[in-house]
Tab-separated table of C-alpha atoms and ligand atoms in Angstrom:
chain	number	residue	atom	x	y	z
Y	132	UNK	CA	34.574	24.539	2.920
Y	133	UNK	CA	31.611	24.935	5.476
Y	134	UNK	CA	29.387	21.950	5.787
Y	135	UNK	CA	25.732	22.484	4.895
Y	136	UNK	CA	23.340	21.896	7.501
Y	137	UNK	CA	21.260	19.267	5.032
Y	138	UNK	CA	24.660	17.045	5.660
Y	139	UNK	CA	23.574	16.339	8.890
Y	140	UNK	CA	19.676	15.896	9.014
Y	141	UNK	CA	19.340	12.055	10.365
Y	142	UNK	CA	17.490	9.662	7.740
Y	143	UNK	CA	14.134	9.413	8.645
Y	144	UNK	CA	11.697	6.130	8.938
Y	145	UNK	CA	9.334	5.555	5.812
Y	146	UNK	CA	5.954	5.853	7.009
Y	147	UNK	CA	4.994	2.770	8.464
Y	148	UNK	CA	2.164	1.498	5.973
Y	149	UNK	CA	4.188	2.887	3.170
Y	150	UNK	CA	7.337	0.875	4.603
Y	151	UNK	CA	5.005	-2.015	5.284
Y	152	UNK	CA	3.781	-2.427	1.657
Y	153	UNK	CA	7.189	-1.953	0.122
Y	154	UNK	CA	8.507	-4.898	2.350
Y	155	UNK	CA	5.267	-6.781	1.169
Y	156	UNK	CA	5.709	-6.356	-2.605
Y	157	UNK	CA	8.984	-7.377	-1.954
Y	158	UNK	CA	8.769	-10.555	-0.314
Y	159	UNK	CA	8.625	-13.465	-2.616
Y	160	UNK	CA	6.554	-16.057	-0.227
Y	161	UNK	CA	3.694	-17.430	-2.322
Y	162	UNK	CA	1.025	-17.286	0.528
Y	163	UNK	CA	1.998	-13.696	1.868
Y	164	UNK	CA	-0.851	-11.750	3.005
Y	165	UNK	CA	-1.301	-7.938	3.236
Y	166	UNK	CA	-3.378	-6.482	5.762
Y	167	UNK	CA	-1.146	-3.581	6.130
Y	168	UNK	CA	-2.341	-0.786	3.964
Y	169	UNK	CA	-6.108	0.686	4.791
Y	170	UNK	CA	-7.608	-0.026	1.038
Y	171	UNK	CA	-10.073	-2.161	0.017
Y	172	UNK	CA	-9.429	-5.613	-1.628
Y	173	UNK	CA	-11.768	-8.106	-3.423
Y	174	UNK	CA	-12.220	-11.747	-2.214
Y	175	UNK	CA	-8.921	-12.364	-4.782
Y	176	UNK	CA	-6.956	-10.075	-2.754
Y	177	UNK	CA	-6.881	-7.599	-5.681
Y	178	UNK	CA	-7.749	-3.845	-5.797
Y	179	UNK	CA	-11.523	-3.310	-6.736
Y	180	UNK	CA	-12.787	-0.669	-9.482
Y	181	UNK	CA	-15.983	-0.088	-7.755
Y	182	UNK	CA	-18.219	-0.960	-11.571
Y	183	UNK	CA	-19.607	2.260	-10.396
Y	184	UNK	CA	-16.485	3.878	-11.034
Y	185	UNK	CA	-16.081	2.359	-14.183
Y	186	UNK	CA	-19.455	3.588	-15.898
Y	187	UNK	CA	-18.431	6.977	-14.816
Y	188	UNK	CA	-15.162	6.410	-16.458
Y	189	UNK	CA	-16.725	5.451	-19.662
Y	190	UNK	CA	-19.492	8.187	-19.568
Y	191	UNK	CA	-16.143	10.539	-19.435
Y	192	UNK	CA	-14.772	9.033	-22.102
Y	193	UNK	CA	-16.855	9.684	-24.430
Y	194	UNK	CA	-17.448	13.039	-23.660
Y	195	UNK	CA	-13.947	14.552	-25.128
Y	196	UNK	CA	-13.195	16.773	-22.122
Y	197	UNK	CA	-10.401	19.179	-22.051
Y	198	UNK	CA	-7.256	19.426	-18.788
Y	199	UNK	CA	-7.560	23.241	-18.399
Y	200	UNK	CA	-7.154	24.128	-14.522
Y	201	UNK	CA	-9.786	24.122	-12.096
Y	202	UNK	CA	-10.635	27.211	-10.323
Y	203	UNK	CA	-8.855	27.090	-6.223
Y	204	UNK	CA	-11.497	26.312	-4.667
Y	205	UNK	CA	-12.064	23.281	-6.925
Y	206	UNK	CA	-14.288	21.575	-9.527
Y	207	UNK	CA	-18.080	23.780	-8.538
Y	208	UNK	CA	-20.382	20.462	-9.175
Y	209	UNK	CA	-18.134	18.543	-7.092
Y	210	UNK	CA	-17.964	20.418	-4.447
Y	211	UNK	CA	-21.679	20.459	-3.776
Y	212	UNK	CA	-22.279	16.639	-4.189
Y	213	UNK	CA	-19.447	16.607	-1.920
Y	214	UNK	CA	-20.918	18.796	0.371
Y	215	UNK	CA	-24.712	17.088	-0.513
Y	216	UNK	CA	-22.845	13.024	0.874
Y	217	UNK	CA	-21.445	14.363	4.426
Y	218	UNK	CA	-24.667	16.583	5.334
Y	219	UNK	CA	-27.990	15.543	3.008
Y	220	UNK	CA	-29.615	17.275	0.509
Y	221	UNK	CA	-31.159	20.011	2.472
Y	222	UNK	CA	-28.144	20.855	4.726
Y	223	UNK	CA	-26.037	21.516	1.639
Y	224	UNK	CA	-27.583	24.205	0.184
Y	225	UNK	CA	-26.874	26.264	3.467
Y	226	UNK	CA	-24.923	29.706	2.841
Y	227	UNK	CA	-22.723	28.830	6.109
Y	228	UNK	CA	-21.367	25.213	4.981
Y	229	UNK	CA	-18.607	26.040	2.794
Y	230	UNK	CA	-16.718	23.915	0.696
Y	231	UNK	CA	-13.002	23.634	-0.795
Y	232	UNK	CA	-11.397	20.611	-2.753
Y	233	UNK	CA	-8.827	19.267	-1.416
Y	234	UNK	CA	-5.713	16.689	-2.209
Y	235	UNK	CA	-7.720	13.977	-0.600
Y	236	UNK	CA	-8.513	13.242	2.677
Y	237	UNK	CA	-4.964	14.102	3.989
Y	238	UNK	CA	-5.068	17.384	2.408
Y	239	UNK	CA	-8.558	18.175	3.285
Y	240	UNK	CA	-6.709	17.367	7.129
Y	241	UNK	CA	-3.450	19.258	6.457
Y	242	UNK	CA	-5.604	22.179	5.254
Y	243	UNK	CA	-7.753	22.053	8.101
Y	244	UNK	CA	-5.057	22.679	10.330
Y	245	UNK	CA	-3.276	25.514	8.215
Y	246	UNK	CA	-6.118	27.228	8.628
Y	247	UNK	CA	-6.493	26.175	12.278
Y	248	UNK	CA	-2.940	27.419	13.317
Y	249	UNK	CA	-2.949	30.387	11.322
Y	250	UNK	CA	-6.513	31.953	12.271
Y	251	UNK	CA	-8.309	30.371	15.039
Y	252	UNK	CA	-5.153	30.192	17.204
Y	253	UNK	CA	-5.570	27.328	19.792
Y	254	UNK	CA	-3.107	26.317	22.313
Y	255	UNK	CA	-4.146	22.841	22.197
Y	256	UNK	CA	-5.413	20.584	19.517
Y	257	UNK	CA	-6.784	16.881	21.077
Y	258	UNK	CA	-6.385	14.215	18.834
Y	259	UNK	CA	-7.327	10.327	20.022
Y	260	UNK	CA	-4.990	7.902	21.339
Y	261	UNK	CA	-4.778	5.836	19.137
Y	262	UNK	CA	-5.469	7.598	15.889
Y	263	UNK	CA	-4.245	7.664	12.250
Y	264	UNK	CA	-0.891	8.449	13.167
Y	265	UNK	CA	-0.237	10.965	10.003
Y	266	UNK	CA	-2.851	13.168	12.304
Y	267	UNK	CA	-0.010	13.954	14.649
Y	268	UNK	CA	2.498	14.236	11.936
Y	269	UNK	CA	0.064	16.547	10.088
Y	270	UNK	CA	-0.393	18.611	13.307
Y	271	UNK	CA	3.538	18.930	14.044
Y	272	UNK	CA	3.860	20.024	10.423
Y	273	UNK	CA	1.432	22.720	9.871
Y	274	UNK	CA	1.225	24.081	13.658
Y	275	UNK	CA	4.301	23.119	15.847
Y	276	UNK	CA	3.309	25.865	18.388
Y	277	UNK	CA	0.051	24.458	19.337
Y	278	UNK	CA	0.383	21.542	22.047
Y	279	UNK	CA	-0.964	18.222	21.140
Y	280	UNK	CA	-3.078	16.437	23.762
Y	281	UNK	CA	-4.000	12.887	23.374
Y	282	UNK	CA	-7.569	11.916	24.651
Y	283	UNK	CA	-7.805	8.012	25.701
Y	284	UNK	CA	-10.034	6.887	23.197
Y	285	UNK	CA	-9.405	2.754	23.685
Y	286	UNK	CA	-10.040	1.099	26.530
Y	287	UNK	CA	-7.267	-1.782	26.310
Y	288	UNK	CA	-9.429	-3.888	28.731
Y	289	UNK	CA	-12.743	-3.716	27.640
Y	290	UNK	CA	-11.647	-3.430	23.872
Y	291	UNK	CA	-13.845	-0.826	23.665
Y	292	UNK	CA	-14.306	3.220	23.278
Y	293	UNK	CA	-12.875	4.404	26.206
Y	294	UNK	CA	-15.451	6.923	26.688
Y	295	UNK	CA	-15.416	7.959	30.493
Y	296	UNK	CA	-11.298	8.764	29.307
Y	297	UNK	CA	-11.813	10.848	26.670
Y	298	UNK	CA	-14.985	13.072	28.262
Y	299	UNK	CA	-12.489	13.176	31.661
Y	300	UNK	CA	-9.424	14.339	29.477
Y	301	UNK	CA	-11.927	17.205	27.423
Y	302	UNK	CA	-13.283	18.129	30.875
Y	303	UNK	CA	-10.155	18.550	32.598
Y	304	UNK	CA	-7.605	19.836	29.851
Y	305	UNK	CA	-9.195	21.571	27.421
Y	306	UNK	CA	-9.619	25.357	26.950
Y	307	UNK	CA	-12.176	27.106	25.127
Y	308	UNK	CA	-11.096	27.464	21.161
Y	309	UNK	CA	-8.950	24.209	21.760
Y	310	UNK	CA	-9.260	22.102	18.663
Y	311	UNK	CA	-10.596	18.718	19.173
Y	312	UNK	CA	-9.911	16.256	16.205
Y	313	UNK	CA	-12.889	13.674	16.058
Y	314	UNK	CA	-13.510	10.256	13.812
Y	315	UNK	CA	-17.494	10.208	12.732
Y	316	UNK	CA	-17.584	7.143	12.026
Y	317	UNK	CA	-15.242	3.857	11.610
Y	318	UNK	CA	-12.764	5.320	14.151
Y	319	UNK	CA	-9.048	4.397	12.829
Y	320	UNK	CA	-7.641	2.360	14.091
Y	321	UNK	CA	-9.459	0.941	16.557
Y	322	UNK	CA	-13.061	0.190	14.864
Y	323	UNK	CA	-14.960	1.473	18.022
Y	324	UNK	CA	-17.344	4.520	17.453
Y	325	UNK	CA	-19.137	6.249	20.127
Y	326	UNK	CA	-22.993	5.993	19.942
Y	327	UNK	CA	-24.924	7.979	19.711
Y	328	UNK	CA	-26.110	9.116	23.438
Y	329	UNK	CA	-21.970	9.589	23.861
Y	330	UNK	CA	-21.715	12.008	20.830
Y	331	UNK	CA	-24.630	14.181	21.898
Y	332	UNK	CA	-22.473	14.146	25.474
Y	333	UNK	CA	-19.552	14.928	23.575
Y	334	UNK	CA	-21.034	17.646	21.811
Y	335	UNK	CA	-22.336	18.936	25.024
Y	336	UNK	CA	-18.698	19.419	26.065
Y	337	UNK	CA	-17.968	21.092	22.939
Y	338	UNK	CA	-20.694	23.458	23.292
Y	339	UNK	CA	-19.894	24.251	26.688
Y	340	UNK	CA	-16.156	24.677	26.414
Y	341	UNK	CA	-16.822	26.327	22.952
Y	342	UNK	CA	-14.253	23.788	21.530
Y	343	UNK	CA	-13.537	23.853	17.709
Y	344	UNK	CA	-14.363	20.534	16.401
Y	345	UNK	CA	-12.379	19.405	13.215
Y	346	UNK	CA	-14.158	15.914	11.802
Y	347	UNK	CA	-11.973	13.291	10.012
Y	348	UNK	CA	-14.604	11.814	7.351
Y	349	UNK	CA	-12.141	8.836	5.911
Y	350	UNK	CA	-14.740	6.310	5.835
Y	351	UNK	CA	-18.556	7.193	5.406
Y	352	UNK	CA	-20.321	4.087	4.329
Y	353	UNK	CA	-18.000	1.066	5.974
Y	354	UNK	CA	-19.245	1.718	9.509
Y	355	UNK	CA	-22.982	0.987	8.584
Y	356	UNK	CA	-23.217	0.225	5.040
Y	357	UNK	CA	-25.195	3.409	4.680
Y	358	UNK	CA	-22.977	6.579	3.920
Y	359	UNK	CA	-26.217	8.527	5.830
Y	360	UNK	CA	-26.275	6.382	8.464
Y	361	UNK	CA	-22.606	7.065	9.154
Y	362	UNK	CA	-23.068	10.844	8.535
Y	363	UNK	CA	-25.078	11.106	11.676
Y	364	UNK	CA	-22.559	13.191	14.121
Y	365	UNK	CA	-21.779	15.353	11.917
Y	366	UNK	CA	-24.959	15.656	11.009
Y	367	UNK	CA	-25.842	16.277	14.409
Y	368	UNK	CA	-23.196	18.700	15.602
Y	369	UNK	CA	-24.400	20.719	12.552
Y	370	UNK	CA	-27.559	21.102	13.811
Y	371	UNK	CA	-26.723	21.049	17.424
Y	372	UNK	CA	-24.378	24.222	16.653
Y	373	UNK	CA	-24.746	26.188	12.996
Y	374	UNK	CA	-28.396	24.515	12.125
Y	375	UNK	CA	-29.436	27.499	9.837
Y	376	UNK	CA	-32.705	27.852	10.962
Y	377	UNK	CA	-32.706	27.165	14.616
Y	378	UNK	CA	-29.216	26.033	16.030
Y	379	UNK	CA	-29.962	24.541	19.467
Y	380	UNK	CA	-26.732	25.897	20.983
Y	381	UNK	CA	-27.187	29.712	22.009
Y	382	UNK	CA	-23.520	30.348	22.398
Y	383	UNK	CA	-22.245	27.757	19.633
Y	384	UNK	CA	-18.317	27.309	19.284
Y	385	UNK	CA	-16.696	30.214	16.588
Y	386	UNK	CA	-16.540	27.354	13.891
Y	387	UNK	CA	-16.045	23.588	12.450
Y	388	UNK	CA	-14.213	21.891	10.167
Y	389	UNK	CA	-15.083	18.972	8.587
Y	390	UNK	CA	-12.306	16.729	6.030
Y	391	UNK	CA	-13.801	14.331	4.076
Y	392	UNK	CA	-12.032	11.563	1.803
Y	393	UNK	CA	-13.342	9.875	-1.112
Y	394	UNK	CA	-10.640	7.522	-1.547
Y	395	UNK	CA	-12.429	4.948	-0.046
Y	396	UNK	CA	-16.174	4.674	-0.467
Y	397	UNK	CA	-15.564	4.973	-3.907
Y	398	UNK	CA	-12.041	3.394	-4.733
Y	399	UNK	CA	-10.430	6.980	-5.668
Y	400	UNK	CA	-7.323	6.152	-3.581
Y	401	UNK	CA	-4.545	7.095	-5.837
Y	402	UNK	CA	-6.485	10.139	-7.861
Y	403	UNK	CA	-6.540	12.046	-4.181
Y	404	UNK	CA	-10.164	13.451	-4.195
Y	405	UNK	CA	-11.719	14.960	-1.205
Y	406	UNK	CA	-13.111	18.326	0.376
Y	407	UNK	CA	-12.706	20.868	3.332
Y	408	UNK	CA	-16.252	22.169	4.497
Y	409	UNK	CA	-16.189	25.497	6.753
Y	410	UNK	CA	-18.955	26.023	9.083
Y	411	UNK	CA	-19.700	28.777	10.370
Y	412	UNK	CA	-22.445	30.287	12.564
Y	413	UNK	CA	-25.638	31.099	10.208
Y	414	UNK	CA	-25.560	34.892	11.385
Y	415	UNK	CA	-21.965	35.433	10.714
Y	416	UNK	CA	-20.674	35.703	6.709
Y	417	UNK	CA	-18.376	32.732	6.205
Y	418	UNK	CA	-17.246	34.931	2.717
Y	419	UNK	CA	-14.186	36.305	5.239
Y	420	UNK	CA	-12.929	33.223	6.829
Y	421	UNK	CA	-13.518	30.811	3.073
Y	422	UNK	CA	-11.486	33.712	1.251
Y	423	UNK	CA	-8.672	32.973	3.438
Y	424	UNK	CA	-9.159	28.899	3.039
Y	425	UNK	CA	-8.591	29.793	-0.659
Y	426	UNK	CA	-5.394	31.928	0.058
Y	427	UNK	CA	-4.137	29.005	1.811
Y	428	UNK	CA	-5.064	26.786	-1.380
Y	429	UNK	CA	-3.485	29.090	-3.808
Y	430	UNK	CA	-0.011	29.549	-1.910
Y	431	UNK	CA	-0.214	25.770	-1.831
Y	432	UNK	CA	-1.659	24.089	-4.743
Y	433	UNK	CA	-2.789	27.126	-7.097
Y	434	UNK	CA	-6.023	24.131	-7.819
Y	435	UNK	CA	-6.974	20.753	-7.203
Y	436	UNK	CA	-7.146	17.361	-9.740
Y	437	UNK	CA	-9.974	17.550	-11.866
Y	438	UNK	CA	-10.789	13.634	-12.767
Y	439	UNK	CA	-11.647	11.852	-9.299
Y	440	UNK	CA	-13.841	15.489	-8.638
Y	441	UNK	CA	-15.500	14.319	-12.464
Y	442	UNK	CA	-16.427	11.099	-11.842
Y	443	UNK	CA	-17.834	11.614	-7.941
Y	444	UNK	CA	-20.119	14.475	-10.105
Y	445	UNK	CA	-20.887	11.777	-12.364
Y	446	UNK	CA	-21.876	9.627	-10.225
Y	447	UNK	CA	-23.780	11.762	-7.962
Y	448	UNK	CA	-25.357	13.474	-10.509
Y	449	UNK	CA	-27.073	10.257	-11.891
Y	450	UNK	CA	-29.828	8.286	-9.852
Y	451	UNK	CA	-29.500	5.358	-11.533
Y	452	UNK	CA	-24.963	5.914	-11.331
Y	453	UNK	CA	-25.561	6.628	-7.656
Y	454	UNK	CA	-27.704	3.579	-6.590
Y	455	UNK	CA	-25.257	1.949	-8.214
Y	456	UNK	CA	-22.514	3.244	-5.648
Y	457	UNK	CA	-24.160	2.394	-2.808
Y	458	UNK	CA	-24.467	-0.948	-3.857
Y	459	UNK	CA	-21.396	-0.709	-4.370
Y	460	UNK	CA	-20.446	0.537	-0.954
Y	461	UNK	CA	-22.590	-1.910	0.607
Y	462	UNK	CA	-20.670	-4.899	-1.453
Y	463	UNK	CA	-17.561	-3.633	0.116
Y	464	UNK	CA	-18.877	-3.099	4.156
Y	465	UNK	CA	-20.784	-6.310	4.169
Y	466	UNK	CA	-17.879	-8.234	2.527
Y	467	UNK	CA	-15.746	-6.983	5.310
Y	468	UNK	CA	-18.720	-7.884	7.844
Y	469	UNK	CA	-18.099	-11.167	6.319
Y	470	UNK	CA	-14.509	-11.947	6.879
Y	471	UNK	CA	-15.119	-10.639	10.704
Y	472	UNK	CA	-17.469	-13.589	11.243
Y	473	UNK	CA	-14.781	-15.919	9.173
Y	474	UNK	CA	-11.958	-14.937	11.099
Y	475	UNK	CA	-13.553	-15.032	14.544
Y	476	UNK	CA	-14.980	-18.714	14.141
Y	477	UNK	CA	-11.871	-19.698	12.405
Y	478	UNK	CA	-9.850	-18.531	15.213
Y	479	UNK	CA	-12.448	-19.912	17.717
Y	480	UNK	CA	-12.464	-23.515	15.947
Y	481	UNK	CA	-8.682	-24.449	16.103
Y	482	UNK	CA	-8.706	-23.164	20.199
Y	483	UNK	CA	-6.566	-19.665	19.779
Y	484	UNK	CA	-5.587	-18.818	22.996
Y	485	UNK	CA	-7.728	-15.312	24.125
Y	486	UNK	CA	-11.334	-13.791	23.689
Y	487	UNK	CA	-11.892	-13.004	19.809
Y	488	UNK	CA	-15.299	-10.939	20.058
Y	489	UNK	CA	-13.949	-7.930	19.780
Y	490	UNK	CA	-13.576	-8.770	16.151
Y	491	UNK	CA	-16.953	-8.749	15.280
Y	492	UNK	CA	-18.083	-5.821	17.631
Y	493	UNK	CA	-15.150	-3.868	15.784
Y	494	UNK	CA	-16.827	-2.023	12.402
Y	495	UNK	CA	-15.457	0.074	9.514
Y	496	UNK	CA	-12.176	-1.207	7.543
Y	497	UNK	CA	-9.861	-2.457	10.382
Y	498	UNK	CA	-9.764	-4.450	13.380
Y	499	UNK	CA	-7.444	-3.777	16.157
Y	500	UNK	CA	-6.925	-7.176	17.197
Y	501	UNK	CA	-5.032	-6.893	20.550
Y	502	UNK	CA	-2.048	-8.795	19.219
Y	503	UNK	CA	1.078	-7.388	20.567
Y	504	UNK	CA	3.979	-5.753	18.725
Y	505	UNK	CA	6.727	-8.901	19.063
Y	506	UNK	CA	3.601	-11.131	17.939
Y	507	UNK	CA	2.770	-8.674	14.464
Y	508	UNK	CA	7.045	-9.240	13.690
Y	509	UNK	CA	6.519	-12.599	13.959
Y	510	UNK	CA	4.132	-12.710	12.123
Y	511	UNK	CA	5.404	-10.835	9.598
Y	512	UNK	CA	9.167	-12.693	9.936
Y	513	UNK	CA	7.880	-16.185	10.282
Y	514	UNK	CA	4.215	-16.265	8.735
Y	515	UNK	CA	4.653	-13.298	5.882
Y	516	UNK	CA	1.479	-12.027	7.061
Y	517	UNK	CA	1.817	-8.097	7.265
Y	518	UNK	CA	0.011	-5.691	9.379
Y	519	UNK	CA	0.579	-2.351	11.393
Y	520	UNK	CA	2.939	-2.763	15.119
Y	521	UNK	CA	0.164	-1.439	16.979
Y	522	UNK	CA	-1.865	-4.667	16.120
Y	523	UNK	CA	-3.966	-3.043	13.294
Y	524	UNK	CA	-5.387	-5.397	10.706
Y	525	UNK	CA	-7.133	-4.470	7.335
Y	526	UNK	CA	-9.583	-6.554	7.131
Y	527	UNK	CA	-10.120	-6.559	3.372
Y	528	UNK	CA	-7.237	-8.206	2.906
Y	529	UNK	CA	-8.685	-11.720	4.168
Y	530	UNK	CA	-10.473	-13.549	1.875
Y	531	UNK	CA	-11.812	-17.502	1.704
Y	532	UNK	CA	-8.272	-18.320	0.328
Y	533	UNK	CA	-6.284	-16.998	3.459
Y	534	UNK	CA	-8.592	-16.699	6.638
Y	535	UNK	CA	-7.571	-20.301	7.673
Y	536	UNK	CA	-3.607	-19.456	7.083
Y	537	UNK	CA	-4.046	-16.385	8.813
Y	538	UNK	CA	-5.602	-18.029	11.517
Y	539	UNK	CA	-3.328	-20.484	12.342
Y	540	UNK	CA	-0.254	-18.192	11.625
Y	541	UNK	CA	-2.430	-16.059	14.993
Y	542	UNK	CA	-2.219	-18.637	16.651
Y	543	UNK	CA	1.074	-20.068	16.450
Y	544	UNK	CA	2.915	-16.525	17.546
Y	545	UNK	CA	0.310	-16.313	20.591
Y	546	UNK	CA	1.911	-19.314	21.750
Y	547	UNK	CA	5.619	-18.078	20.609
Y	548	UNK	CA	5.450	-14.255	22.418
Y	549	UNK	CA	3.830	-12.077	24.717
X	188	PLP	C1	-8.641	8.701	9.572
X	188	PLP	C2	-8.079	8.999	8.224
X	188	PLP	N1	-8.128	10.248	7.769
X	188	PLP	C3	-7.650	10.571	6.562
X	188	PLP	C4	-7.080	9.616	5.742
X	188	PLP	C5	-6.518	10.091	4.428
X	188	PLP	O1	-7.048	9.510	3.329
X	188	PLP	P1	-6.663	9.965	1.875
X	188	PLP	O2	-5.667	11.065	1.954
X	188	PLP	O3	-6.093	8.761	1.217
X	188	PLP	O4	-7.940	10.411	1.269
X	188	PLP	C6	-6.990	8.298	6.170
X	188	PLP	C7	-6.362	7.276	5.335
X	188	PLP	O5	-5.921	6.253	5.707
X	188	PLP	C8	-7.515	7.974	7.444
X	188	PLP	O6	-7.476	6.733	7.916
């Protein structure tokens, strides 16, 4: 009988965050600790309902909605408050931002470059090294004939953005209508964002080159506190480029992207809300290019979840609901803030070997701590304290309770490996 090919595929690794909270749950050590996963925990280690959330939820409730299906591009009122958080009221009402609902911010990403592969045909996409790794997964997937390029985005030494690397590497390597992939804010994993002098000199690059930008929005409001605050390069490429009125670029790149994931800032994570916006220069019609964003949706998904799209409406659509969110959001930055300063001075108090600072220049949901691979196993192995190989540490997932375990636990595999 002839063998089928599926007989011999190799077994594949789990994800690693995946694999890393399925060896957590598993592991019966009373004082484990996750800081594996990038979701937000309260000070009892436990997921958080943002009580923004919650009123929406009940508001719902009581309205006795029906399930039919969305239409493909996604629930309408959504879609504009969507649109109305990553660029400010007046930018969203422009005819060339347009906007598509997406599975989340993954599918907003694996959308992105669908669309990318299939119609604006680069030979290169850069993506950061280090980055969320499902960014190179997502770009092998949906266009294995474009080339990914890494740009050095962390400067090992300096623990900071390396960003002499990265303009060097968009200088040198890339061609105009490569795609660059860019973090606006709360860069994953290493918590280092350019400022803002360095993202009007990246955008010059852009502009120059006539790169095609595709923005990763994952975590607008845990940078700052202040989901405008963090919207600002986007903001500003916007207006550097496809500003509707008076785009300060003459010969602006053909387009931009931007993803943008609501599964954090407002505790969405498993209902998988989120949005694709297409920009396109304000004298070109973006009807041609968004009609083929929607074939790709259709062929795909046929239409998006309706309840996370509900209650960001909700929210949005109520003042008194949405100062209520960014409280919210602000609970959940500064609380992080917070457990930066702990872990720092608790790691400074008992004399851990090495420079902690970085911790509290770091921002957003993670830290990359500079601990090496062997030390994260042992961690894990000896201390039951979980986090990503590369170092990576979610810094929700430290509290009052564990910051002095932690600590210690740092300390003891510093002195154990290299
Ligand atoms: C940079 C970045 N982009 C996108 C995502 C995807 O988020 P989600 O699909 O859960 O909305 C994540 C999640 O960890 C992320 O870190």
């Amino acid at each position: 009988m002839a063998r089928s090919s599926l007989e011999d595929m190799p077994v594949l690794p789990l994800a690693e965050s995946f694999a890393l909270t399925a060896a957590y749950n598993a592991d019966s050590f009373p004082d484990k600790v996750n800081l594996g996963q990038g979701v937000y925990r309260d000070e009892n280690s436990r997921p958080w309902v943002l009580p923004s959330v919650r009123s929406a939820e009940e508001r719902l409730h009581k309205q006795n909605l029906n399930h039919e299906y969305l239409p493909i591009t996604g629930h309408s009122p959504f879609n504009q408050k969507a649109r109305q958080l990553i660029f400010g009221r007046e930018l969203a009402n422009h005819q060339n931002i347009r906007t598509i609902q997406t599975v989340a911010g993954t599918g907003a990403n694996h959308l992105a470059a669908l669309f990318c592969a299939r119609y604006v045909r680069p030979k290169n996409v850069f993506i950061s090294d280090p980055s969320w790794d499902n960014h190179y997964s997502i770009w092998e997937t949906a266009g294995p004939d474009i080339t990914q390029k890494l740009y050095p985005y962390y400067d090992a030494v300096a623990r900071s953005f390396n960003f002499e690397g990265t303009m060097a590497e968009l200088e040198d390597s890339a061609e105009e209508n490569d795609i660059v992939v860019l973090h606006p804010c709360a860069h994953n994993p290493t918590g280092h964002d350019p400022t803002h002098d360095q993202w009007r000199k990246i955008a010059e690059i852009v502009g120059r080159k006539r790169l095609f930008v595709v923005f990763d929005s994952a975590y607008q409001g845990f940078a700052s506190g202040d989901p405008d605050a963090d919207a600002w390069a986007i903001r500003n490429f916007y207006s550097t480029f496809f500003g509707y009125s008076s785009p300060l670029s003459k010969n602006p790149p053909a387009g931009m992207l931007v993803c943008q994931s609501l599964s954090k800032n407002f505790g969405l994570y498993g209902e998988r809300i989120g949005a694709l916006h297409l920009i396109t220069h304000p004298s070109v019609s973006a009807e041609g290019a968004y009609s083929h964003l929607i074939r790709l949706v259709r062929s795909e998904i046929s239409c998006p979840a309706l309840f996370g799209a509900r209650i960001v409406d909700t929210i949005w659509s109520d003042s008194e609901l949405r100062t209520h969110w960014e409280k919210d959001v602000k609970t959940m930055a500064l609380r992080i803030q917070g457990v930066r300063v702990a872990l720092k001075s608790e790691l400074e108090k008992i004399n851990t070997k090495g420079d902690w600072s970085h911790i509290t220049r770091q921002i957003g949901m993670f830290s990359y701590t500079g601990l090496s691979k062997s030390q994260v196993q042992l961690l894990r192995e000896v201390h039951h304290v979980y986090m990503l190989d590369n170092g990576r540490m979610s810094m929700s997932g430290l509290n009052g309770k564990n910051i002095g375990y932690v600590a210690r636990a740092i300390k003891d595999v510093i002195g154990q490996a290299q």
